[in-house]
Coordinates of N, CA and C in Angstrom, one line a residue:
M1 N 104.2 112.7 103.8 CA 105.1 111.7 103.3 C 105.5 112.1 101.9
L2 N 106.8 112.0 101.6 CA 107.3 112.3 100.3 C 107.8 111.0 99.7
V3 N 107.4 110.8 98.4 CA 107.8 109.5 97.7 C 108.6 109.9 96.5
E4 N 109.7 109.2 96.4 CA 110.6 109.3 95.2 C 110.7 108.0 94.5
I5 N 110.3 107.8 93.3 CA 110.5 106.6 92.5 C 111.6 106.9 91.6
V6 N 112.8 106.3 91.9 CA 114.0 106.6 91.2 C 113.9 106.3 89.7
G7 N 114.2 107.3 88.9 CA 114.1 107.2 87.5 C 112.8 107.8 86.9
Y8 N 111.8 108.1 87.8 CA 110.5 108.6 87.4 C 110.2 109.9 88.2
E9 N 111.2 110.7 88.6 CA 111.0 111.8 89.5 C 110.1 112.9 88.9
N10 N 110.0 113.0 87.5 CA 109.2 114.0 86.9 C 108.0 113.4 86.1
A11 N 107.6 112.3 86.5 CA 106.5 111.6 85.8 C 105.1 111.9 86.2
G12 N 104.9 112.7 87.2 CA 103.6 113.1 87.6 C 102.8 112.0 88.2
L13 N 103.4 111.3 89.2 CA 102.8 110.1 89.8 C 102.0 110.5 91.0
S14 N 101.0 109.7 91.4 CA 100.3 109.8 92.6 C 100.7 108.5 93.4
A15 N 101.2 108.6 94.6 CA 101.6 107.4 95.3 C 100.9 107.2 96.6
S16 N 100.6 105.9 96.9 CA 100.0 105.6 98.2 C 100.7 104.3 98.8
I17 N 100.7 104.2 100.1 CA 101.3 103.0 100.7 C 100.2 102.2 101.4
D18 N 100.1 100.9 101.1 CA 99.1 100.0 101.6 C 99.5 99.7 103.1
M19 N 98.8 100.2 104.1 CA 99.1 100.0 105.5 C 98.1 99.1 106.2
I20 N 97.1 98.5 105.4 CA 96.1 97.7 106.1 C 96.7 96.5 106.9
Q21 N 97.6 95.8 106.3 CA 98.2 94.6 107.0 C 98.9 95.0 108.3
Q22 N 99.5 96.2 108.3 CA 100.3 96.6 109.5 C 99.3 96.8 110.7
F23 N 98.1 97.2 110.5 CA 97.2 97.4 111.6 C 96.5 96.1 112.0
S24 N 96.7 95.0 111.3 CA 96.0 93.8 111.6 C 96.9 92.7 112.1
Q25 N 98.1 93.0 112.5 CA 99.0 92.0 113.0 C 99.8 92.5 114.2
T26 N 100.4 91.5 114.9 CA 101.2 91.8 116.1 C 102.7 91.6 115.7
T27 N 103.6 92.2 116.4 CA 105.0 92.0 116.1 C 105.7 91.3 117.2
S28 N 106.8 90.6 116.9 CA 107.5 89.8 117.9 C 108.8 90.5 118.4
S29 N 109.2 91.6 117.7 CA 110.4 92.2 118.1 C 110.3 93.7 117.8
H30 N 111.2 94.5 118.4 CA 111.3 95.9 118.2 C 111.7 96.2 116.7
D31 N 112.6 95.4 116.2 CA 113.0 95.6 114.8 C 111.9 95.4 113.8
E32 N 111.0 94.4 114.1 CA 109.9 94.1 113.3 C 108.9 95.2 113.3
L33 N 108.7 95.8 114.5 CA 107.8 96.9 114.7 C 108.3 98.1 113.9
L34 N 109.6 98.4 113.9 CA 110.2 99.5 113.2 C 110.0 99.3 111.7
A35 N 110.1 98.0 111.2 CA 109.9 97.7 109.8 C 108.5 98.1 109.3
L36 N 107.5 97.8 110.2 CA 106.1 98.1 109.9 C 105.7 99.5 110.1
F37 N 106.3 100.2 111.1 CA 106.0 101.6 111.4 C 107.3 102.4 111.5
P38 N 107.9 102.8 110.4 CA 109.2 103.5 110.5 C 109.0 104.8 111.3
P39 N 110.0 105.3 111.9 CA 110.0 106.5 112.7 C 109.8 107.7 111.7
I40 N 109.2 108.8 112.2 CA 108.9 110.0 111.5 C 110.3 110.5 111.0
G41 N 110.4 110.9 109.8 CA 111.6 111.5 109.2 C 112.6 110.4 108.6
S42 N 112.2 109.2 108.8 CA 113.1 108.1 108.3 C 113.0 108.0 106.8
Q43 N 114.0 107.5 106.1 CA 114.0 107.1 104.7 C 113.9 105.6 104.6
I44 N 112.9 105.1 103.9 CA 112.7 103.7 103.8 C 112.6 103.2 102.3
D45 N 112.8 102.0 102.1 CA 112.6 101.4 100.8 C 111.2 100.8 100.7
A46 N 110.6 100.8 99.5 CA 109.3 100.2 99.3 C 109.4 99.5 97.9
V47 N 108.4 98.6 97.7 CA 108.3 98.0 96.4 C 107.0 98.4 95.8
I48 N 106.9 98.5 94.5 CA 105.7 98.9 93.8 C 104.8 97.6 93.8
E49 N 103.6 97.8 94.3 CA 102.6 96.7 94.3 C 101.7 96.8 93.1
Q50 N 101.2 98.0 92.8 CA 100.3 98.1 91.6 C 100.6 99.4 90.9
I51 N 100.3 99.5 89.6 CA 100.4 100.7 88.9 C 99.1 100.8 88.1
H52 N 98.4 101.9 88.2 CA 97.2 102.2 87.5 C 97.4 103.4 86.6
R53 N 97.2 103.2 85.3 CA 97.4 104.3 84.3 C 96.1 104.7 83.6
W54 N 95.0 104.3 84.1 CA 93.7 104.5 83.4 C 93.4 105.9 83.2
H55 N 93.5 106.7 84.3 CA 93.3 108.1 84.3 C 94.5 108.9 84.9
P56 N 94.9 110.0 84.3 CA 96.0 110.7 84.9 C 95.6 111.3 86.3
P57 N 96.5 111.5 87.2 CA 97.9 111.1 87.1 C 98.0 109.6 87.3
V58 N 99.2 109.0 86.9 CA 99.4 107.6 87.1 C 99.4 107.4 88.6
S59 N 98.7 106.3 89.1 CA 98.6 106.0 90.5 C 99.5 104.8 90.8
V60 N 100.4 105.0 91.8 CA 101.3 103.9 92.1 C 101.0 103.5 93.6
R61 N 100.8 102.2 93.8 CA 100.6 101.7 95.2 C 101.9 101.0 95.6
L62 N 102.4 101.5 96.7 CA 103.7 101.0 97.3 C 103.4 100.1 98.5
T63 N 104.3 99.2 98.8 CA 104.2 98.4 100.0 C 105.5 98.4 100.7
I64 N 105.4 98.4 102.1 CA 106.6 98.3 102.9 C 106.6 97.1 103.8
R65 N 105.6 96.2 103.5 CA 105.5 95.0 104.3 C 106.7 94.1 104.1
P66 N 107.4 93.7 105.2 CA 108.6 92.9 105.1 C 108.6 91.7 104.1
A67 N 107.5 91.0 104.0 CA 107.4 89.8 103.1 C 107.4 90.3 101.7
D68 N 106.8 91.5 101.4 CA 106.8 92.0 100.0 C 108.1 92.5 99.6
L69 N 108.9 93.0 100.5 CA 110.2 93.5 100.2 C 111.1 92.3 99.8
E70 N 110.9 91.2 100.4 CA 111.7 90.0 100.1 C 111.3 89.4 98.8
S71 N 110.0 89.2 98.6 CA 109.5 88.5 97.4 C 108.0 88.9 97.2
L72 N 107.8 89.8 96.2 CA 106.4 90.3 96.0 C 105.6 89.2 95.3
V73 N 104.5 88.8 96.0 CA 103.6 87.7 95.5 C 102.3 88.3 95.2
G74 N 101.7 88.0 94.1 CA 100.4 88.5 93.7 C 99.6 87.3 93.2
S75 N 98.6 87.5 92.4 CA 97.9 86.4 91.8 C 97.8 86.6 90.3
C76 N 97.8 85.5 89.5 CA 97.8 85.5 88.1 C 96.4 86.0 87.7
D77 N 96.3 86.9 86.7 CA 95.0 87.4 86.3 C 94.3 86.4 85.4
F78 N 94.9 85.3 85.0 CA 94.3 84.3 84.2 C 93.8 83.1 85.0
C79 N 94.7 82.6 85.9 CA 94.3 81.4 86.6 C 94.0 81.7 88.1
G80 N 94.4 82.8 88.6 CA 94.1 83.2 90.0 C 95.1 82.6 91.0
E81 N 96.1 81.8 90.6 CA 97.0 81.2 91.5 C 98.1 82.2 91.8
P82 N 98.8 81.9 93.0 CA 99.9 82.9 93.4 C 101.0 82.9 92.4
I83 N 101.6 84.1 92.3 CA 102.7 84.3 91.3 C 103.7 85.2 92.0
T84 N 105.0 84.9 91.8 CA 106.1 85.7 92.4 C 106.5 86.8 91.4
L85 N 106.4 88.0 91.7 CA 106.8 89.1 90.8 C 108.2 89.5 91.0
G86 N 108.9 89.1 92.0 CA 110.3 89.5 92.3 C 111.2 88.7 91.5
P87 N 112.5 88.9 91.8 CA 113.6 88.2 91.1 C 113.4 86.6 91.2
G88 N 113.6 85.9 90.2 CA 113.4 84.5 90.2 C 111.9 84.0 90.0
G89 N 111.0 85.0 89.9 CA 109.6 84.7 89.8 C 109.2 84.3 88.4
D90 N 108.0 83.9 88.2 CA 107.5 83.5 86.9 C 106.5 84.4 86.3
A91 N 106.5 85.7 86.8 CA 105.5 86.6 86.4 C 105.9 87.4 85.1
L92 N 104.9 87.6 84.3 CA 105.0 88.6 83.2 C 104.0 89.7 83.6
V93 N 104.4 91.0 83.4 CA 103.5 92.1 83.6 C 103.2 92.7 82.2
L94 N 102.0 92.6 81.8 CA 101.6 93.1 80.5 C 100.8 94.4 80.5
D95 N 101.2 95.4 79.8 CA 100.5 96.6 79.7 C 99.7 96.6 78.4
S96 N 98.4 96.8 78.5 CA 97.6 96.9 77.2 C 97.3 98.4 77.0
R97 N 97.5 98.9 75.9 CA 97.2 100.3 75.6 C 96.4 100.4 74.3
S98 N 95.6 101.4 74.2 CA 94.9 101.7 73.0 C 95.7 102.5 72.0
S99 N 95.6 102.2 70.7 CA 96.3 103.0 69.7 C 95.6 104.3 69.4
D100 N 94.4 104.5 69.9 CA 93.7 105.7 69.5 C 93.3 106.6 70.7
G101 N 93.9 106.4 71.9 CA 93.6 107.3 73.0 C 94.3 106.9 74.3
P102 N 94.2 107.7 75.3 CA 94.9 107.6 76.5 C 94.4 106.4 77.4
G103 N 95.2 106.0 78.4 CA 94.8 105.0 79.3 C 95.5 103.7 79.0
S104 N 95.6 102.8 80.0 CA 96.2 101.5 79.8 C 95.7 100.6 80.9
H105 N 95.9 99.4 80.8 CA 95.5 98.4 81.8 C 96.7 97.4 82.0
T106 N 96.9 97.0 83.2 CA 98.0 96.0 83.5 C 97.4 94.7 83.8
I107 N 98.0 93.6 83.2 CA 97.7 92.2 83.5 C 98.9 91.5 84.0
I108 N 98.8 90.8 85.1 CA 99.9 90.0 85.6 C 99.6 88.5 85.3
S109 N 100.6 87.8 84.7 CA 100.3 86.5 84.3 C 101.5 85.6 84.5
H110 N 101.2 84.3 84.7 CA 102.3 83.3 84.6 C 102.7 83.2 83.2
R111 N 103.9 82.9 82.9 CA 104.4 82.7 81.5 C 103.5 81.6 80.8
Q112 N 103.3 80.5 81.5 CA 102.6 79.4 80.9 C 101.1 79.8 80.7
C113 N 100.5 80.5 81.6 CA 99.1 81.0 81.4 C 99.0 81.8 80.1
L114 N 99.9 82.7 79.9 CA 99.9 83.5 78.7 C 100.1 82.7 77.4
A115 N 101.1 81.8 77.5 CA 101.5 81.0 76.3 C 100.3 80.1 75.9
E116 N 99.5 79.6 76.9 CA 98.4 78.7 76.6 C 97.3 79.5 75.9
R117 N 97.2 80.8 76.1 CA 96.2 81.6 75.5 C 96.5 82.1 74.1
I118 N 97.7 81.9 73.6 CA 98.2 82.3 72.3 C 97.8 81.1 71.4
R119 N 97.3 81.4 70.2 CA 96.9 80.3 69.3 C 98.0 79.3 69.1
P120 N 97.6 78.0 69.1 CA 98.6 77.0 68.9 C 99.5 77.1 67.7
E121 N 98.9 77.6 66.6 CA 99.6 77.7 65.3 C 100.7 78.8 65.4
N122 N 100.6 79.6 66.4 CA 101.6 80.7 66.5 C 102.7 80.3 67.5
R123 N 103.4 79.3 67.1 CA 104.4 78.7 68.0 C 105.5 79.6 68.4
G124 N 105.9 80.5 67.5 CA 107.0 81.5 67.8 C 106.6 82.4 69.0
E125 N 105.4 82.9 68.9 CA 104.9 83.8 70.0 C 104.8 83.0 71.3
R126 N 104.3 81.8 71.2 CA 104.2 81.0 72.4 C 105.6 80.7 73.1
A127 N 106.5 80.5 72.2 CA 107.9 80.2 72.7 C 108.5 81.5 73.4
R128 N 108.2 82.7 72.7 CA 108.7 83.9 73.3 C 108.0 84.2 74.6
A129 N 106.8 83.9 74.8 CA 106.1 84.2 76.1 C 106.7 83.4 77.2
L130 N 107.2 82.2 76.9 CA 107.9 81.4 77.9 C 109.3 81.8 78.2
K131 N 109.9 82.6 77.3 CA 111.3 83.0 77.5 C 111.5 84.5 77.9
I132 N 110.5 85.3 77.6 CA 110.7 86.8 77.8 C 111.2 87.1 79.2
G133 N 112.3 87.9 79.2 CA 112.8 88.3 80.5 C 113.8 87.4 81.2
K134 N 113.9 86.2 80.7 CA 114.8 85.2 81.3 C 116.2 85.4 80.8
M135 N 117.2 85.3 81.6 CA 118.5 85.5 81.2 C 119.2 84.4 80.5
C136 N 118.6 83.2 80.6 CA 119.2 82.0 80.0 C 118.6 81.6 78.7

């Protein structure tokens, strides 16, 4: 399998596709079967499910599950409730990095969950947490 992440062709990534769900479900149509098990040699779209940058190379987990292609849903790292990562969702993806060495960690959060964890007297940062990434 060859994977190309557009815009990151030379980034030195390691990619894998999560196939566990495909083997644990039945399909109701031939089109659904092809979506879960594309023919050899086909070119398909996938969405990024997770990125791990703790140790090189950067590890990227992709998913081709039909439900994930429509709306990627994960869980908030603060409250544990479901969160939509796709367009129209309420997710923030936070990368924490050290100023003195390699590695990073990713946290996925509801806007409100992050805002609640910012000190109350820091109203400006709380307001920005609720607005970041929104077009309006």
